[in-house]
Amino acid sequence: MSIEEFPRQFARTRRFTLGAPRDFTVSADGERVLFLRSGQLWLYESGTERMLAAEAGSYATDLQAHLAAYTAGGALWAVATDGSAPRRIPVAGPVTDPRPSPDGTLISYVTAGALRVVRADGPGDRLLAGPEDPDVTYGLADHTASTSIGRSRGFWWSPGSDALLVARVDTSPVQRWYVTDPSDPARPPRAVRYPAAGTPNALTSLHLFTVQGTRTSVDLSFEYLVSADWGPAGPVVGLHSRDQRTMRVVAVDPPTGQGTLLSVTTDEAWVEFQPGTPTHTASGVPVMSAVRGDARAIRIGQVLSPEGLHVRAVFGAVGERVLFTASEEPTQTHVWSYGPDSGFVRLTEEPGVHTACAGGSTVVIDSRTPDGQTVTVLHDGKPAGEIAVLTEEPLVTPRPLHLVLGKRQLRSRLHLPSWYEEGSPALPVLLSPYAGPGMQVVTMARGWYTAVCQWYAEQGFAVLATDGRGTPGRGIAWQRSIIGDRLGPVLEDQIDALHAAAERYPALELERVAIRGWSFSGYLAAGAVLLRPDVFHAAVAGAAPADRRLYDTYWEERFLGHPDEEPEAYDRSSLLPHAHKLTRPLMLVHGLADENVLPVQTLRLSAALLAAGRPHTVLPLSGTGHLVAREGVADNLLLLELDFIKKSLNL
């Protein structure tokens, strides 16, 4: 295949994820590793791999990973890791989030907003908690928890397999929006409970249920349930106030439901939970989020993580050893461990982005480096094998130049065409960042986005990506520099990086500069041509949250405050007031089934542009959500973007 086939390859392989192992689980004794690959459930044991199920959605295991429960076509399936065949378990209705009890005797699951439990050998399906009305669910995370907080679960088993801690969510206070498919006028609109900035959130409460069905309400008051876990020391939950400036960690007494306050943390901006905290070691030593200087840190008992180490997440406590990921340099994330005897030890060395999971003496390290993905299994700290990565190699090989640019030492990636030679004619520039607070794209890791950037470079562009202010991994002050203004500092960093790169590489032609992006970077791309047409000559803006008042409470209020109290911050950060300034070509793209950034965002921006008499292009994607991955859509969208950019720059 030739490079012309890259867009189709990109879509056909689902952004090069087919064949990639993911979602690892290590048994408590370290003997078994389960994982998903291309929608199949696999077992790694004694150095060999074996497929357990040919079709699996989400899955979970018991403590020792002898049993896995998973969904396929909405049905509940279970498979033992002893070599027996998968078996379908007859239950009530389509299944969400099946989870075996730690001892493997029961499986709990959610259907139609109800939490149910069934014996792992098949019979005994029964209701534990059923919704009192259509706006109530048990055992599910609400919209804000799953999309912004990062908490996807809504129930947690007790270590003794005799009870569950369950979230009850009441969405009746949340405003109701409607999503429809204009390409199918016979289909009725679908109601979506969407808590936009300044509006009421869902009401989340916690309850304890024994497997016999007795219920105890947990005596807590909070706006956001950020985390929950049930370890040997009992249930521990993390709570955020509405303004996110107060964090409470509370231990719950199972017999009474009474909460005991373990810690309170306040901050004038916001308090951030490190993923995986709070948790405990086997002896009950608490592992908590903390701050050390300008770095996000963790506190293990009375011990703080090292100075200058930016902790990303805690992924486990095995015995008294705590394992976590952290960065010393923002473009790299490494796996670390802490033990009372060994202290803090870094387990990974090769430049890249590494994550891990652990059980017993086994650690599975998932590494993304400039050469791609590798998965290494360690026993007692020594390599014991690898889990195969079967992804297809991109038809273009990323050739990024990693740069540190400008007075703020902006981390950037520059892609030049493989055929470009020094002294050749200058290249038009395409900025392809993300630049939002949710993730980084400028890392020492090869990903689908580096392949896409290189493909654009092979079309004759110098492609630049920059992680500026607000992105993670660079310190607390860096993250907070966008408070009150989601756009201004971010756009300034993109321009500074562009000019600094052009000073270093004369190949960049500043008279022809385009920018493309999706979601936050779509918002950035549209803002670039609206506010700085002197720098940017064309833009493609996909799924752009153009009006920050229309995005969700947790994410927007963290940076901009409550819109009733800080209206000027929302005006400053929204694009609609600037629609009349458009003088450059702008393509707006949006999936009409998007429930994260709803299509109203693009439609209102387009209406404001039309009212101001500003020509622009709108490309609606029928039946497409926030993630554009379907073959026939993802591939052709790349080609249409390329065509629009080339025509706009007179190429």
XYZ file of C-alpha atoms in Angstrom:
651
model
C 0.000 0.000 0.000
C 1.115 3.567 -0.666
C 0.888 6.683 1.471
C -2.315 7.626 -0.384
C -4.007 4.757 1.462
C -3.155 6.186 4.895
C -6.555 7.819 5.622
C -8.351 4.543 4.956
C -5.819 2.634 7.042
C -6.300 5.156 9.839
C -10.066 4.539 9.837
C -9.934 0.791 9.166
C -7.622 0.177 12.142
C -9.684 2.495 14.375
C -6.809 4.904 14.807
C -4.291 2.046 14.977
C -5.915 0.572 18.080
C -6.844 -2.814 16.591
C -4.328 -5.328 17.908
C -3.271 -3.161 20.855
C -3.573 -4.835 24.293
C -5.335 -2.673 26.899
C -7.353 -2.737 30.143
C -5.005 -5.032 32.056
C -5.955 -6.857 35.253
C -3.390 -8.693 37.377
C -4.576 -11.315 39.864
C -3.835 -10.652 43.521
C -1.296 -13.489 43.548
C 0.370 -12.180 40.361
C -0.115 -15.437 38.454
C -2.613 -14.296 35.814
C -2.967 -11.217 33.605
C -6.197 -10.535 31.725
C -6.556 -7.921 29.010
C -8.548 -6.869 25.972
C -7.218 -6.888 22.427
C -9.363 -6.028 19.386
C -12.576 -6.660 21.306
C -11.420 -10.067 22.554
C -10.636 -11.127 26.126
C -7.192 -12.683 26.629
C -5.273 -14.402 29.413
C -1.494 -14.243 29.897
C -0.276 -17.001 32.210
C 3.071 -18.780 32.633
C 4.555 -16.862 29.721
C 1.844 -17.740 27.178
C -1.307 -16.062 25.871
C -4.712 -17.658 25.424
C -7.954 -16.151 24.166
C -10.786 -16.502 26.660
C -13.626 -14.885 24.695
C -13.918 -13.924 21.040
C -16.195 -10.948 21.739
C -16.044 -8.889 24.905
C -17.023 -5.368 25.825
C -16.192 -4.213 29.327
C -15.020 -6.914 31.713
C -14.049 -7.373 35.361
C -12.643 -10.232 37.435
C -12.679 -11.612 40.929
C -9.706 -10.897 43.205
C -7.610 -13.827 41.965
C -8.751 -13.494 38.329
C -10.142 -17.030 38.239
C -13.414 -15.687 36.821
C -14.131 -12.896 34.346
C -17.539 -11.397 33.678
C -18.105 -9.453 30.476
C -20.732 -8.189 28.075
C -21.301 -9.208 24.464
C -24.270 -7.879 22.540
C -25.812 -6.652 25.788
C -25.800 -10.153 27.305
C -23.946 -11.259 30.447
C -21.194 -13.827 29.974
C -18.753 -15.434 32.365
C -15.579 -17.376 31.680
C -13.220 -19.144 34.035
C -9.484 -18.945 33.430
C -9.087 -22.706 33.926
C -9.711 -23.461 30.257
C -13.479 -24.021 30.339
C -15.674 -22.430 27.691
C -17.519 -19.119 28.195
C -21.111 -19.446 29.333
C -24.017 -17.080 28.935
C -25.817 -16.254 32.171
C -29.552 -15.582 31.764
C -30.394 -12.280 33.425
C -32.946 -9.484 33.253
C -32.329 -7.110 30.348
C -29.258 -5.621 28.637
C -26.232 -5.603 30.956
C -23.895 -2.756 31.907
C -20.704 -3.035 33.990
C -20.788 -6.656 35.248
C -18.431 -7.240 38.206
C -17.717 -10.499 40.051
C -17.498 -10.416 43.822
C -13.935 -10.713 45.151
C -14.485 -14.396 45.981
C -15.956 -15.079 42.534
C -19.270 -16.522 43.730
C -21.548 -13.665 42.609
C -21.772 -11.202 39.733
C -23.391 -7.795 40.104
C -24.531 -5.765 37.125
C -26.757 -2.854 36.109
C -29.751 -3.037 33.805
C -32.412 -0.372 33.205
C -30.969 1.699 36.032
C -31.290 -1.155 38.548
C -28.467 -2.957 40.357
C -28.892 -6.719 40.362
C -26.855 -9.702 41.492
C -26.695 -13.270 40.175
C -24.768 -16.363 41.182
C -21.675 -16.879 39.067
C -22.860 -20.409 38.165
C -26.077 -18.963 36.689
C -29.167 -19.061 38.918
C -30.432 -16.687 41.584
C -30.745 -13.434 39.610
C -32.315 -10.884 41.940
C -32.814 -7.173 42.423
C -30.705 -5.300 44.975
C -31.672 -1.706 44.206
C -34.301 -0.553 41.746
C -35.010 3.010 40.564
C -37.956 4.709 42.235
C -38.716 6.732 39.086
C -37.300 7.133 35.553
C -34.825 9.842 36.606
C -33.096 7.586 39.160
C -30.386 4.962 38.599
C -28.408 2.733 40.933
C -24.836 1.661 40.209
C -24.088 4.063 37.337
C -21.960 7.200 37.089
C -23.702 10.385 36.003
C -22.664 12.432 32.960
C -20.279 14.732 34.835
C -18.588 11.873 36.691
C -17.949 9.829 33.548
C -16.994 12.608 31.101
C -15.242 15.206 33.281
C -14.304 13.728 36.654
C -13.088 10.432 35.199
C -15.100 8.154 37.501
C -16.793 5.521 35.368
C -17.985 3.206 38.140
C -21.090 3.411 40.305
C -20.734 0.440 42.708
C -17.966 -1.250 44.681
C -17.818 -4.716 46.269
C -16.774 -5.265 49.869
C -13.614 -7.385 50.364
C -15.770 -10.031 52.028
C -18.132 -10.299 49.011
C -21.119 -9.764 51.289
C -22.042 -6.132 50.526
C -21.743 -3.317 47.996
C -21.309 0.443 48.198
C -23.709 1.849 45.594
C -24.191 5.284 44.044
C -27.770 6.440 43.572
C -28.072 9.160 40.912
C -31.143 11.361 40.561
C -31.031 13.431 37.364
C -34.415 15.140 37.840
C -32.813 18.542 38.683
C -30.650 18.454 35.553
C -31.880 20.365 32.525
C -33.114 18.223 29.665
C -31.666 18.716 26.199
C -32.627 16.811 23.063
C -30.402 15.220 20.463
C -31.904 14.213 17.145
C -30.682 12.809 13.846
C -31.838 15.102 11.042
C -30.902 12.431 8.502
C -33.634 10.177 9.956
C -36.727 12.359 10.484
C -38.803 9.359 11.600
C -36.632 8.826 14.649
C -37.825 10.783 17.718
C -35.395 13.043 19.581
C -33.384 11.517 22.426
C -33.448 13.300 25.777
C -30.047 14.037 27.338
C -29.608 15.272 30.907
C -26.779 17.767 30.452
C -25.566 19.898 33.414
C -24.219 22.976 31.649
C -22.163 25.529 33.590
C -24.185 27.269 36.278
C -27.104 24.819 36.135
C -28.090 22.105 38.649
C -26.098 18.882 38.827
C -27.428 15.393 39.328
C -28.002 14.434 42.952
C -25.641 11.618 43.928
C -25.988 9.732 47.197
C -24.308 6.601 48.551
C -25.951 3.511 50.018
C -24.729 0.236 51.447
C -26.502 -2.953 50.370
C -25.858 -6.414 51.719
C -26.235 -9.262 49.241
C -29.337 -10.268 51.223
C -30.860 -6.888 50.297
C -30.688 -4.838 53.492
C -29.955 -1.175 52.884
C -28.139 1.516 54.863
C -27.881 5.099 53.651
C -24.506 6.807 53.937
C -24.636 10.017 55.939
C -22.734 12.402 53.638
C -23.367 15.769 52.034
C -21.460 16.680 48.881
C -21.788 17.998 45.331
C -19.361 15.701 43.527
C -18.435 12.112 44.319
C -14.949 12.012 42.847
C -13.706 8.611 44.018
C -14.717 5.573 46.044
C -13.050 2.348 47.084
C -13.695 -0.471 49.532
C -10.489 -1.934 50.863
C -9.586 -3.910 53.986
C -9.987 -0.757 56.101
C -13.556 -0.206 54.846
C -15.137 2.155 52.301
C -13.322 5.448 51.677
C -14.745 8.165 49.428
C -13.389 11.415 47.992
C -15.728 14.399 47.736
C -15.552 17.808 46.061
C -17.525 20.942 46.833
C -19.310 22.669 43.935
C -16.495 25.207 43.546
C -13.890 22.392 43.858
C -11.948 24.411 46.405
C -12.631 21.944 49.214
C -11.795 18.249 49.139
C -12.990 15.845 51.824
C -11.834 12.271 52.291
C -14.293 10.296 54.403
C -14.256 6.769 55.826
C -17.662 5.081 55.951
C -18.761 2.718 58.715
C -20.649 -0.120 56.943
C -23.028 -1.072 59.795
C -24.267 2.472 60.394
C -23.429 4.438 57.233
C -21.820 7.130 59.376
C -18.874 9.009 57.873
C -15.625 9.834 59.652
C -13.668 12.733 58.207
C -10.114 11.637 57.410
C -8.879 14.848 55.826
C -9.962 18.240 54.500
C -7.957 20.135 51.897
C -8.739 23.628 50.661
C -7.277 25.753 47.895
C -8.099 29.198 46.491
C -8.204 27.803 42.938
C -9.151 24.122 43.080
C -8.080 20.943 44.853
C -7.183 18.133 42.498
C -7.587 14.444 43.260
C -4.804 12.280 41.912
C -6.429 9.319 40.117
C -6.203 6.238 42.315
C -6.335 8.181 45.574
C -7.339 7.923 48.301
C -6.247 4.323 48.899
C -4.416 2.291 51.563
C -1.589 -0.176 51.839
C -2.299 -3.649 53.209
C -1.589 -2.505 56.769
C -3.882 0.516 56.399
C -1.321 3.260 55.678
C -3.243 5.971 53.788
C -2.154 7.117 50.335
C -3.508 10.619 49.719
C -3.289 13.420 47.164
C -0.891 16.171 48.206
C 1.028 19.196 46.973
C 4.775 19.715 47.213
C 5.946 23.098 46.009
C 4.563 23.515 42.493
C 4.039 19.779 41.950
C 1.074 17.459 42.333
C 2.267 14.868 44.838
C 1.122 11.992 47.021
C 1.526 11.414 50.736
C 2.056 7.827 51.899
C 1.514 7.964 55.627
C 3.836 10.826 56.568
C 6.108 10.452 53.507
C 5.815 12.866 50.577
C 6.806 11.972 47.019
C 10.139 13.542 45.955
C 10.431 17.248 45.248
C 9.943 18.182 41.599
C 8.198 14.890 40.780
C 4.776 15.522 39.214
C 2.600 12.552 40.202
C 0.088 11.565 37.524
C -1.810 8.620 39.079
C -1.625 5.898 41.705
C -2.349 2.500 40.176
C -2.046 0.147 43.084
C -0.840 -0.825 46.522
C 0.558 -4.360 46.803
C 1.293 -5.150 50.390
C 3.114 -2.094 51.665
C 4.427 -1.147 48.212
C 2.707 1.728 46.398
C 2.997 2.002 42.614
C 2.325 5.197 40.693
C 3.196 7.171 37.582
C 4.977 10.525 37.608
C 6.892 12.984 35.439
C 10.181 14.756 35.960
C 9.991 16.159 32.407
C 6.515 16.887 30.976
C 7.089 14.906 27.764
C 7.745 11.700 29.718
C 5.781 9.704 32.292
C 7.456 6.885 34.208
C 6.413 4.126 36.582
C 7.561 4.494 40.182
C 7.270 2.442 43.337
C 7.568 3.242 47.012
C 8.233 0.809 49.839
C 9.161 1.459 53.469
C 12.507 -0.281 52.935
C 13.327 0.653 49.339
C 12.013 4.230 49.314
C 11.126 5.768 45.933
C 12.405 3.836 42.901
C 11.802 4.525 39.209
C 10.978 1.293 37.351
C 11.120 2.516 33.734
C 14.042 4.115 31.935
C 13.360 4.368 28.190
C 12.015 7.800 27.156
C 8.263 7.604 26.673
C 4.930 7.414 28.434
C 4.614 4.376 30.693
C 1.685 3.082 32.742
C 1.272 -0.103 34.736
C -0.881 -2.398 36.856
C 0.217 -4.837 39.516
C -0.689 -7.820 41.663
C 1.480 -9.913 43.951
C 5.064 -9.751 42.692
C 3.917 -9.073 39.106
C 3.928 -5.667 37.421
C 2.668 -5.205 33.857
C 4.243 -2.138 32.252
C 2.508 -0.659 29.215
C 5.060 1.525 27.429
C 4.500 4.006 24.597
C 7.833 5.149 23.183
C 8.972 6.779 19.922
C 9.044 3.260 18.421
C 5.492 2.351 19.455
C 3.886 0.233 22.170
C 5.433 -2.600 24.165
C 3.955 -4.456 27.150
C 6.429 -6.020 29.566
C 5.629 -8.415 32.398
C 7.898 -8.191 35.440
C 8.133 -10.829 38.187
C 10.007 -9.810 41.312
C 11.281 -6.771 39.434
C 12.797 -8.760 36.543
C 11.483 -9.113 32.965
C 9.540 -12.357 32.650
C 7.862 -11.949 29.269
C 5.949 -9.684 26.929
C 2.338 -9.405 25.843
C 2.144 -9.158 22.080
C 1.258 -5.877 20.400
C -0.369 -6.703 17.044
C -1.176 -3.221 15.749
C -0.678 -2.444 12.084
C 2.269 -0.216 11.243
C 1.194 3.175 9.844
C 1.923 3.748 6.168
C 3.744 6.887 7.241
C 6.513 6.750 9.817
C 6.372 9.666 12.279
C 9.569 11.734 12.199
C 8.995 14.330 14.928
C 11.576 16.884 15.939
C 11.097 17.527 19.668
C 11.662 21.182 20.465
C 11.691 23.502 23.474
C 10.583 26.902 22.218
C 10.326 30.489 23.404
C 10.624 32.193 26.754
C 8.176 29.756 28.372
C 10.124 26.721 27.091
C 7.104 25.375 25.271
C 7.285 21.671 24.494
C 6.578 21.204 20.797
C 6.721 18.628 17.998
C 7.652 19.622 14.449
C 6.992 17.281 11.517
C 8.688 17.996 8.184
C 8.125 15.964 4.996
C 10.442 12.976 4.692
C 11.478 14.283 1.277
C 12.261 17.813 2.440
C 15.879 18.927 2.121
C 17.532 22.034 3.510
C 17.410 24.829 0.948
C 14.161 23.618 -0.642
C 11.270 26.095 -1.009
C 9.579 27.068 2.239
C 6.642 25.001 3.464
C 3.183 26.242 4.459
C 2.563 25.624 8.154
C -0.205 23.600 9.758
C -0.687 23.775 13.525
C -2.208 20.563 14.876
C -2.256 20.832 18.683
C -4.668 19.776 21.402
C -3.477 22.271 24.031
C -6.357 21.745 26.456
C -6.156 20.815 30.144
C -7.353 17.252 29.554
C -4.302 15.726 27.871
C -0.916 16.185 26.224
C 0.071 15.355 22.648
C 3.704 16.483 22.845
C 5.294 13.472 24.493
C 8.065 10.999 23.769
C 5.441 8.525 22.604
C 4.259 7.496 19.174
C 0.488 7.714 18.837
C -2.145 7.951 16.144
C -1.875 11.736 16.278
C 1.859 11.660 15.454
C 1.077 9.512 12.414
C -1.655 11.934 11.297
C 0.704 14.895 11.709
C 3.337 13.134 9.602
C 0.740 12.338 6.914
C -0.108 16.038 6.684
C 3.613 16.798 6.501
C 3.972 14.401 3.567
C 1.329 16.492 1.758
C 3.744 19.411 1.803
C 3.299 21.048 5.210
C 5.468 21.812 8.185
C 3.229 20.523 10.999
C 3.659 21.922 14.512
C 2.026 20.747 17.753
C 2.571 22.564 21.061
C 1.462 21.912 24.637
C 1.089 25.338 26.194
C -0.254 26.749 29.412
C -3.054 24.754 31.011
C -1.799 21.336 29.890
C -0.982 18.730 32.562
C 2.396 17.531 33.817
C 4.108 20.899 34.024
C 3.231 22.117 37.500
C 0.341 23.672 39.367
C 1.004 27.274 38.316
C 1.156 26.139 34.668
C -2.253 24.466 34.948
C -3.802 27.474 36.685
C -2.563 30.089 34.240
C -5.796 29.725 32.246
C -8.125 30.527 35.167
C -10.551 33.204 34.012
C -9.505 32.903 30.344
C -9.682 29.567 28.525
C -8.462 31.001 25.210
C -6.057 33.962 25.514
C -2.973 32.331 27.123
C -3.396 29.147 25.078
C -3.545 31.032 21.785
C -0.590 33.198 22.783
C 1.526 30.084 23.394
C 0.651 28.642 19.983
C 1.739 31.876 18.303
C 4.931 32.122 20.345
C 5.839 28.525 19.468
C 5.116 29.144 15.783
C 7.375 32.188 15.631
C 10.147 30.561 17.657
C 10.064 27.480 15.413
C 10.189 29.663 12.296
C 13.277 31.448 13.644
C 15.005 28.108 14.096
C 13.724 26.479 10.893
C 13.496 28.790 7.844
C 11.442 26.045 6.174
C 8.323 27.455 7.875
C 6.465 29.970 5.707
C 4.608 32.359 7.992
C 2.591 33.887 5.138
C 0.588 30.630 4.855
C -0.427 29.250 8.233
C -3.460 27.050 8.969
C -4.659 25.405 12.174
C -6.847 22.343 12.714
C -8.294 20.713 15.818
C -11.089 18.766 17.480
C -12.934 19.466 20.731
C -10.772 21.877 22.762
C -8.369 22.311 19.856
C -11.333 22.872 17.547
C -12.302 25.730 19.855
C -8.701 26.938 19.716
C -8.621 26.723 15.901
C -11.783 28.787 15.484
C -10.536 31.305 18.041
C -7.235 31.586 16.185
C -8.755 32.841 12.935
C -11.294 35.025 14.744
C -8.809 36.792 17.015
C -5.500 36.601 15.149
C -6.096 36.713 11.387
C -2.707 38.408 11.110
C -1.126 35.048 12.034
C -3.628 32.391 10.930
C -4.921 32.233 7.383
C -7.346 29.270 7.604
C -8.823 26.909 10.202
C -10.717 23.636 10.531
C -12.613 23.513 13.831
C -14.203 20.199 14.810
C -16.673 19.797 17.702
C -15.678 23.197 19.080
C -17.226 24.192 22.448
C -17.695 27.724 21.158
C -19.873 28.939 24.047
C -18.311 27.915 27.360
C -21.687 28.358 29.104
C -22.911 25.314 27.183
C -20.240 22.925 28.489
C -20.511 21.014 31.746
C -20.404 22.323 35.303
C -17.343 20.513 36.657
C -14.948 21.385 33.848
C -16.032 24.944 33.116
C -16.552 26.141 36.691
C -13.079 24.877 37.650
C -11.494 27.447 35.332
C -14.137 30.148 34.909
C -16.164 30.029 38.120
C -19.952 30.101 38.289
C -21.334 32.051 35.305
C -23.675 34.043 37.567
C -20.662 35.207 39.597
C -18.047 35.482 36.818
C -19.964 36.353 33.642
C -17.051 38.302 32.190
C -14.856 35.181 32.303
C -17.373 33.318 30.124
C -17.694 36.268 27.746
C -13.899 36.462 27.502
C -13.596 32.744 26.792
C -16.472 32.289 24.341
C -16.254 32.662 20.567
C -19.730 33.938 19.733
C -19.022 37.587 20.680
C -16.153 37.552 18.149
C -18.077 36.095 15.187
C -18.143 39.458 13.373
C -14.323 39.479 13.236
C -13.980 36.518 10.844
C -12.000 37.385 7.713
C -10.298 34.029 7.040
C -11.613 30.696 5.676
C -13.155 28.614 8.456
C -14.615 25.107 8.256
C -16.819 24.007 11.166
C -17.277 20.234 11.603
C -19.558 18.509 14.107
C -21.002 15.044 14.696
C -24.763 15.370 14.970
C -24.904 12.585 17.589
C -22.300 14.192 19.852
C -23.429 14.081 23.505
C -20.194 15.509 24.934
C -19.925 18.733 22.946
C -23.466 18.992 21.644
C -24.042 20.183 18.038
C -25.702 23.336 19.402
C -22.187 24.682 19.938
C -21.335 24.698 16.232
C -24.852 25.657 15.141
C -24.864 28.750 17.356
C -21.418 29.790 16.179
C -22.522 29.332 12.568
C -25.664 31.372 13.235
C -23.599 34.173 14.768
C -21.267 34.144 11.755
C -24.229 34.228 9.371
C -25.848 37.092 11.284
C -22.587 39.024 10.950
C -22.448 38.273 7.222
C -19.260 36.211 7.514
C -18.966 33.378 4.985
C -17.860 30.020 6.377
C -18.216 26.286 5.719
C -20.197 23.831 7.864
C -19.722 20.055 7.560
C -22.279 18.034 9.596
C -21.457 14.369 10.267
C -24.691 12.379 10.455
C -24.799 9.598 13.041
C -21.385 10.535 14.444
C -20.582 11.236 18.074
C -17.653 13.002 19.680
C -15.192 10.298 18.591
C -14.870 10.124 14.812
C -13.606 6.623 14.085
C -16.016 4.992 11.627
C -14.575 3.920 8.284
C -15.993 6.068 5.527
C -16.165 9.050 7.877
C -12.798 9.314 9.659
C -10.838 8.702 6.450
C -12.843 11.040 4.236
C -12.818 13.739 6.899
C -9.010 13.801 6.742
C -9.174 14.204 2.963
C -11.817 16.938 3.111
C -9.832 18.847 5.734
C -6.716 18.612 3.580
C -8.585 19.843 0.508
C -10.093 22.786 2.425
C -6.750 23.825 3.887
C -4.936 23.606 0.550
C -7.565 25.660 -1.253
C -7.688 28.219 1.545
C -3.916 28.699 1.375
C -3.931 28.752 -2.461
C -1.801 25.612 -2.696
